[in-house]
């Protein structure tokens, strides 16, 4: 089957799930998904809502939030949205309060926010690049988890998924600092696990490979870079964002009740580890 046919088939599958499933695996659960107005974040939010969850999406720009909410609500999904800059404490608190006020609690958190302020050789990066990378990609992720955990504890359980990158295992030479920040999320997942399991809260990390999104454009828009990256992908194609949504939904479900502290690669057979 050629790539075009595969893409069409995936889109057809998505359309058949376009409305919310009553009694789905996330029925009546409340999910927060950061950076979820487009790309992988939007696909994950859509899938959680399709499986019955009430989903709060977020993005730094109001126009992006409005567009995504309109799209998902047109699919008969229970979704609301709010602007949120993940590195700002007041925005994180507002996001959490939106979920509490509208839906009464939080069961699922997907931390997808990330930035990449430097493209080029690592020695050309500067202190500001590194501060921004760790503030958004790592520190704000931890603080978002810390903010949500008390509310999950009140519910008696919860599931958290962090979103890393295959760059955490295979460092691309043009985005070295970004890869370092994403490697930190692998360790953060392991570090959080003991404390969270004591409260019946599971945490896992999904490690996407090359997905065709605007954010990953630096790796696929330039032919020279694209061919080098694709050589590491055994399926020899870029993934559709929907292909990351299913594993996130699974990890947040009771089907994954014995899975925690894991870093799970979704990279088309790309190099990671044994």
JSON list of C-alpha atoms in Angstrom, two decimals, residues 14-22 45-55 68-80:
[
{"chain": "A", "resi": 14, "resn": "UNK", "atom": "CA", "xyz": [-10.54, 9.26, 12.15]},
{"chain": "A", "resi": 15, "resn": "UNK", "atom": "CA", "xyz": [-13.76, 10.38, 10.49]},
{"chain": "A", "resi": 16, "resn": "UNK", "atom": "CA", "xyz": [-15.57, 7.25, 11.67]},
{"chain": "A", "resi": 17, "resn": "UNK", "atom": "CA", "xyz": [-14.66, 8.21, 15.24]},
{"chain": "A", "resi": 18, "resn": "UNK", "atom": "CA", "xyz": [-15.76, 11.81, 14.76]},
{"chain": "A", "resi": 19, "resn": "UNK", "atom": "CA", "xyz": [-18.44, 11.81, 17.47]},
{"chain": "A", "resi": 20, "resn": "UNK", "atom": "CA", "xyz": [-18.09, 11.17, 21.18]},
{"chain": "A", "resi": 21, "resn": "UNK", "atom": "CA", "xyz": [-18.55, 7.58, 22.31]},
{"chain": "A", "resi": 22, "resn": "UNK", "atom": "CA", "xyz": [-21.11, 7.19, 25.07]},
{"chain": "A", "resi": 45, "resn": "UNK", "atom": "CA", "xyz": [-7.30, 15.93, 22.51]},
{"chain": "A", "resi": 46, "resn": "UNK", "atom": "CA", "xyz": [-9.64, 14.72, 19.76]},
{"chain": "A", "resi": 47, "resn": "UNK", "atom": "CA", "xyz": [-9.02, 11.04, 20.56]},
{"chain": "A", "resi": 48, "resn": "UNK", "atom": "CA", "xyz": [-9.58, 11.48, 24.30]},
{"chain": "A", "resi": 49, "resn": "UNK", "atom": "CA", "xyz": [-12.84, 13.31, 23.60]},
{"chain": "A", "resi": 50, "resn": "UNK", "atom": "CA", "xyz": [-13.92, 10.68, 21.08]},
{"chain": "A", "resi": 51, "resn": "UNK", "atom": "CA", "xyz": [-13.47, 8.09, 23.81]},
{"chain": "A", "resi": 52, "resn": "UNK", "atom": "CA", "xyz": [-15.84, 9.98, 26.11]},
{"chain": "A", "resi": 53, "resn": "UNK", "atom": "CA", "xyz": [-13.68, 12.49, 28.00]},
{"chain": "A", "resi": 54, "resn": "UNK", "atom": "CA", "xyz": [-14.47, 16.13, 28.64]},
{"chain": "A", "resi": 55, "resn": "UNK", "atom": "CA", "xyz": [-11.34, 17.82, 27.30]},
{"chain": "A", "resi": 68, "resn": "UNK", "atom": "CA", "xyz": [-9.60, 24.12, 17.47]},
{"chain": "A", "resi": 69, "resn": "UNK", "atom": "CA", "xyz": [-12.60, 24.29, 19.82]},
{"chain": "A", "resi": 70, "resn": "UNK", "atom": "CA", "xyz": [-14.91, 25.12, 16.93]},
{"chain": "A", "resi": 71, "resn": "UNK", "atom": "CA", "xyz": [-13.57, 22.18, 14.92]},
{"chain": "A", "resi": 72, "resn": "UNK", "atom": "CA", "xyz": [-13.87, 19.66, 17.74]},
{"chain": "A", "resi": 73, "resn": "UNK", "atom": "CA", "xyz": [-17.29, 20.85, 18.86]},
{"chain": "A", "resi": 74, "resn": "UNK", "atom": "CA", "xyz": [-18.48, 20.51, 15.27]},
{"chain": "A", "resi": 75, "resn": "UNK", "atom": "CA", "xyz": [-17.59, 16.82, 15.66]},
{"chain": "A", "resi": 76, "resn": "UNK", "atom": "CA", "xyz": [-19.96, 16.60, 18.65]},
{"chain": "A", "resi": 77, "resn": "UNK", "atom": "CA", "xyz": [-17.11, 16.36, 21.13]},
{"chain": "A", "resi": 78, "resn": "UNK", "atom": "CA", "xyz": [-17.16, 17.74, 24.69]},
{"chain": "A", "resi": 79, "resn": "UNK", "atom": "CA", "xyz": [-14.37, 20.29, 24.48]},
{"chain": "A", "resi": 80, "resn": "UNK", "atom": "CA", "xyz": [-13.61, 23.69, 25.90]}
]
